[in-house]
Short mmCIF file of C-alpha atoms and ligand atoms in Angstrom, two decimals:
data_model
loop_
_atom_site.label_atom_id
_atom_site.label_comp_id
_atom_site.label_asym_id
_atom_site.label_seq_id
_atom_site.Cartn_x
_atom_site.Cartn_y
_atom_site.Cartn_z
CA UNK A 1 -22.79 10.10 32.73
CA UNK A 2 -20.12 10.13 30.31
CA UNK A 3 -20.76 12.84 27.66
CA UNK A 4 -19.58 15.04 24.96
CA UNK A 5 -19.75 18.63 24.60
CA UNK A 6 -19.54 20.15 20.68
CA UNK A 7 -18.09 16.81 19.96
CA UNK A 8 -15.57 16.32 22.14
CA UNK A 9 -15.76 13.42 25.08
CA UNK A 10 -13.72 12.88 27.67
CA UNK A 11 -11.17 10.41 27.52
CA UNK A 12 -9.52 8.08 29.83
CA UNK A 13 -6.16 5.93 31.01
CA UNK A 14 -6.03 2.62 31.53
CA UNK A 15 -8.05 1.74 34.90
CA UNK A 16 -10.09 4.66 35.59
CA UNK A 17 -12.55 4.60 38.43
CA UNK A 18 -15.54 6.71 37.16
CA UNK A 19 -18.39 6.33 39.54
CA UNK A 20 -21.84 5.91 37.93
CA UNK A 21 -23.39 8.70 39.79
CA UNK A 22 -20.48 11.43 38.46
CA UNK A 23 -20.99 13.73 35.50
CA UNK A 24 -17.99 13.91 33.74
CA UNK A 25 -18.39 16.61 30.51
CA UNK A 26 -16.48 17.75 27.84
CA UNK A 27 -13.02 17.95 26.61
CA UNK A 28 -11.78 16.59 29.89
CA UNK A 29 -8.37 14.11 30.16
CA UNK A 30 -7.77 11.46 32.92
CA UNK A 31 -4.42 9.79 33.31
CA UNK A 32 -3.47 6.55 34.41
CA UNK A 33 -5.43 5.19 37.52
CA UNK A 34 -7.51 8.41 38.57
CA UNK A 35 -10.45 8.02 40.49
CA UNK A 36 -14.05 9.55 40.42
CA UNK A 37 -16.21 9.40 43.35
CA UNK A 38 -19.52 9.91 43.64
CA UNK A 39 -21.64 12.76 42.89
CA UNK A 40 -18.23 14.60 41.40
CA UNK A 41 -19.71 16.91 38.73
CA UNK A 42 -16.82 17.99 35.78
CA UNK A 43 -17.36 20.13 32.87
CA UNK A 44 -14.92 20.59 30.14
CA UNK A 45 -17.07 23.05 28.28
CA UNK A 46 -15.62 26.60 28.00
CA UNK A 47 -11.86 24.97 28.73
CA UNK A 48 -9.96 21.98 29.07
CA UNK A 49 -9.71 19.58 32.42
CA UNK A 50 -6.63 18.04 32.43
CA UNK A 51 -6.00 15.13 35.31
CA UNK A 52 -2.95 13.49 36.17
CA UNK A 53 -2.16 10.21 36.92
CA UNK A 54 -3.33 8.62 40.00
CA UNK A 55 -5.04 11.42 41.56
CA UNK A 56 -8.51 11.09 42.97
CA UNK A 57 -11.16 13.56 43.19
CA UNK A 58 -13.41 12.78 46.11
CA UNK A 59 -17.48 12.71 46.60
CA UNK A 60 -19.40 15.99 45.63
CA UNK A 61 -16.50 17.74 44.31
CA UNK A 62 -16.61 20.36 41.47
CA UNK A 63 -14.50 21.10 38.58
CA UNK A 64 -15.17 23.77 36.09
CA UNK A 65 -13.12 26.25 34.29
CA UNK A 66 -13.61 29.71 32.15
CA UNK A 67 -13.84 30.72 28.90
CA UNK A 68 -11.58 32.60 26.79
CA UNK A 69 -12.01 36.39 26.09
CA UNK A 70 -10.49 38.62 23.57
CA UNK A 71 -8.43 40.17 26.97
CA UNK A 72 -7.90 37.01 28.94
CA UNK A 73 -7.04 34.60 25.43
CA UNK A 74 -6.16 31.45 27.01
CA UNK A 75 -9.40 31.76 29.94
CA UNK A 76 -8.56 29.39 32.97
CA UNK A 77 -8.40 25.84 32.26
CA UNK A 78 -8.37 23.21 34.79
CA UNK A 79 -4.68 21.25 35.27
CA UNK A 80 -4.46 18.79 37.86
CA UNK A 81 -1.27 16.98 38.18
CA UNK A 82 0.07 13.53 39.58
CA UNK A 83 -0.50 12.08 43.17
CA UNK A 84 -3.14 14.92 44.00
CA UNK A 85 -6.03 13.85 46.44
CA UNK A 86 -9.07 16.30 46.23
CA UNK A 87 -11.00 16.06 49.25
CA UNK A 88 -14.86 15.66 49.79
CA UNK A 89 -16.75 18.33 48.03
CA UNK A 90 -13.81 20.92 47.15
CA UNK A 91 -15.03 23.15 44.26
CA UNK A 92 -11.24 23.46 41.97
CA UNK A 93 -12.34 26.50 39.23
CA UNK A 94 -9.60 27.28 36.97
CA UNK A 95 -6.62 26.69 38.69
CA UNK A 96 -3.20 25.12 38.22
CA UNK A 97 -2.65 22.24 40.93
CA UNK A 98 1.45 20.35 40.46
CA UNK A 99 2.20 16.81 41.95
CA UNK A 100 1.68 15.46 45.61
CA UNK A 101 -0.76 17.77 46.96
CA UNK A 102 -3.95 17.19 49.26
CA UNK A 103 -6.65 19.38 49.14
CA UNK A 104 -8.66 19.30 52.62
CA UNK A 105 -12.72 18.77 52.48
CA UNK A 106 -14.44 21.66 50.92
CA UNK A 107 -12.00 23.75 50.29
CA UNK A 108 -12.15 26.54 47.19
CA UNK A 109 -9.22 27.23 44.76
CA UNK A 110 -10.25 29.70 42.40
CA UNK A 111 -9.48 30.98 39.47
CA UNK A 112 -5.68 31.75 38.30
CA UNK A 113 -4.30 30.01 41.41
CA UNK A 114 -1.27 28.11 41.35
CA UNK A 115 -0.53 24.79 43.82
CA UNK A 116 3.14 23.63 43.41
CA UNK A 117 3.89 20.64 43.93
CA UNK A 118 4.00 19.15 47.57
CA UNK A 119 1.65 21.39 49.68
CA UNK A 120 -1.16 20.30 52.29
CA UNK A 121 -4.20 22.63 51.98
CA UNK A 122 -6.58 22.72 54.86
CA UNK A 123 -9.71 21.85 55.30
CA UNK A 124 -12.30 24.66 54.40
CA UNK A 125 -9.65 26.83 53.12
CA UNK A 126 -10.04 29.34 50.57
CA UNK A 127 -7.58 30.39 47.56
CA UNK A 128 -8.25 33.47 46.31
CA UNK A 129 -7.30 33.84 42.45
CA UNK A 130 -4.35 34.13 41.18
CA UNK A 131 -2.58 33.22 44.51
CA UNK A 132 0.63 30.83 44.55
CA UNK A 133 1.09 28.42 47.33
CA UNK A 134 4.68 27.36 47.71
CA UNK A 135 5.91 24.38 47.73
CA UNK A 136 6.10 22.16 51.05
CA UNK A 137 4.20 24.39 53.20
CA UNK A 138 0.40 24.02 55.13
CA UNK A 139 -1.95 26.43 53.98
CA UNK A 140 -5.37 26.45 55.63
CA UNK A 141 -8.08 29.86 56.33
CA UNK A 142 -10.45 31.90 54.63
CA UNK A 143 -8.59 33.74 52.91
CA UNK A 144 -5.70 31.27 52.84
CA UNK A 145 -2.98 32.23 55.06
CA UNK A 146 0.92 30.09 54.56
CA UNK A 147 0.53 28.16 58.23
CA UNK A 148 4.04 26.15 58.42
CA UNK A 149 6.76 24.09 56.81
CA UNK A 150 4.95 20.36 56.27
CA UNK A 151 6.45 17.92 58.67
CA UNK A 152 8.63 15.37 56.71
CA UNK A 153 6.01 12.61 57.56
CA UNK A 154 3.17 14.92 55.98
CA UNK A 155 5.40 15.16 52.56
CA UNK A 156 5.07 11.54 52.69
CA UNK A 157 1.77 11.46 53.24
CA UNK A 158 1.07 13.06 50.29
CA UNK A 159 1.94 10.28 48.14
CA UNK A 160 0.75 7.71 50.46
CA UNK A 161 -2.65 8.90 49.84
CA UNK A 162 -2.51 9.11 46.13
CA UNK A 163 -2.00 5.50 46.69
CA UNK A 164 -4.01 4.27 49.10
CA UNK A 165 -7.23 5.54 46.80
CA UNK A 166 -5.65 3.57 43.87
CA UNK A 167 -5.69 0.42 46.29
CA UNK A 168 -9.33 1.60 46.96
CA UNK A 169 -10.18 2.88 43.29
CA UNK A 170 -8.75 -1.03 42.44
CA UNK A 171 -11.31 -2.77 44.96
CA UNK A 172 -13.95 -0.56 43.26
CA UNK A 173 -12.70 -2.25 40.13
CA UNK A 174 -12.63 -5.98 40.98
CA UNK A 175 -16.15 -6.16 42.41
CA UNK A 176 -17.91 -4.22 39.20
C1 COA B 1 -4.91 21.64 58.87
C2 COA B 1 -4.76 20.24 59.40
C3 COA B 1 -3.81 19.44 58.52
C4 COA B 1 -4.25 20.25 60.82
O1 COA B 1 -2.99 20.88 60.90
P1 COA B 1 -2.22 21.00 62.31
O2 COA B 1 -1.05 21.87 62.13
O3 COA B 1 -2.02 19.62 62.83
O4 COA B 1 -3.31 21.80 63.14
P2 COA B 1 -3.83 21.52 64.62
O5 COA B 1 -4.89 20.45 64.58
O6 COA B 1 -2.67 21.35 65.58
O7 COA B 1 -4.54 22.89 64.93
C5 COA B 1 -3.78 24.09 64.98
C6 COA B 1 -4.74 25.26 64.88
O8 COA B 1 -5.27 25.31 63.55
C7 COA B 1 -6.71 25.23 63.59
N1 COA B 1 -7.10 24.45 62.42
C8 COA B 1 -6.98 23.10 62.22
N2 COA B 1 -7.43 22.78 61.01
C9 COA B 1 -7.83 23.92 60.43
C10 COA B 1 -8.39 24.22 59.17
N3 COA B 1 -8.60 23.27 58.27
N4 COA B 1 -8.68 25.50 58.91
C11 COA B 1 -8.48 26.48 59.81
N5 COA B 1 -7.93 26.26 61.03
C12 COA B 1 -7.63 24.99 61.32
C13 COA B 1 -7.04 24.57 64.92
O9 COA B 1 -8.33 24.92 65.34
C14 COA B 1 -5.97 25.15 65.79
O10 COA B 1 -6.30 26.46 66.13
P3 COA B 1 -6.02 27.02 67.64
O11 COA B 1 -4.54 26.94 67.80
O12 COA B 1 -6.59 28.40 67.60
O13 COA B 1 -6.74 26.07 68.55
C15 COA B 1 -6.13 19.50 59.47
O14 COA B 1 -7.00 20.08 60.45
C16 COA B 1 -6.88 19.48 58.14
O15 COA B 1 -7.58 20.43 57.76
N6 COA B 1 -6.72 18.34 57.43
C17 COA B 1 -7.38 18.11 56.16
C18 COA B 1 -8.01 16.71 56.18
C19 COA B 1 -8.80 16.48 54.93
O16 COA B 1 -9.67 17.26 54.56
N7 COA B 1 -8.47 15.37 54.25
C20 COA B 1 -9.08 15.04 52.97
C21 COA B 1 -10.20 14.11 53.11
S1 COA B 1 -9.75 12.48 52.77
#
């Protein structure tokens, strides 16, 4: 489930989780110890994916991007940074997420969006394009509203989960 596009596979870090039911497309990247649940479908056709290290994208998720035009030259690519945990079945379409971020179950970031680094999204919420969400604050609605400052405990948390799904993603690893 692997599998190139015009000649170009994805590639991977050392100890990648990929499960065997994800379709992972294209000219995709994966960092150090990310994590691919099930059913995750990610195409690196008309753009780049880019994943940072240990981030996990959770079961049913999407990730796509857009192309380039002659107005819009560089399209939307996909950038994922470190530490990020993408909830069940979020749909992430050409957006720019930074470090330490969780993205609540089924939420939609769309296209031209920008996540700095540290932020809690809802569940259910959605982006709009081209929004920014600041950094260290809750976001959650449809359309997105800024909720509140995170807690210090929820910054923390941020990271913590990153981790905990490497622990997990590891487990996965050690009984295949
Ligand atoms: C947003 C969230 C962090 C809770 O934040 P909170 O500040 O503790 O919110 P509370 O539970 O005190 O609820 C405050 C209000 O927000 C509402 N609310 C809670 N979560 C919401 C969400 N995701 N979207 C919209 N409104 C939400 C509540 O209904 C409540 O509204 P009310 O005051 O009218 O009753 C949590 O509900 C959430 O969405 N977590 C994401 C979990 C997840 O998806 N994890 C990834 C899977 S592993």
């Amino acid at each position: 489930m692997i599998r190139s596009y015009k000649n170009i596979m994805p590639t991977l870090g050392k100890e990648v989780l990929i499960d065997e039911s994800a379709v992972i497309v294209g000219d995709i990247e994966l960092a150090t110890d990310v994590s691919i649940w099930p059913l995750v479908a990610a195409r690196g056709d008309v753009n780049t994916i880019r994943i940072g290290a240990r981030t996990n994208i959770q079961d049913g998720t999407v990730l796509h991007v857009t192309r380039k035009t002659p107005t819009h030259p560089d399209g939307n690519p996909l950038v994922i940074g470190e530490d990020v945990t993408v909830g069940h079945k979020c749909m992430l379409h050409g957006c720019t997420l930074g470090d330490r971020i969780l993205v609540g179950m089924g939420a939609i970031i769309m296209d031209g969006a920008i996540v700095e680094d540290d932020v809690f999204i809802g569940a259910g919420t959605l982006v709009p394009p081209n929004k920014t969400l600041k950094s260290g604050y809750l976001y959650m609605g449809n359309p997105m509203k800024q909720a509140r400052l995170l807690k210090d405990s929820e910054v923390s948390f941020l990271k913590q989960s990153a981790l905990n799904y490497v622990k997990l993603k590891n487990d996965y690893l050690e009984q295949a």
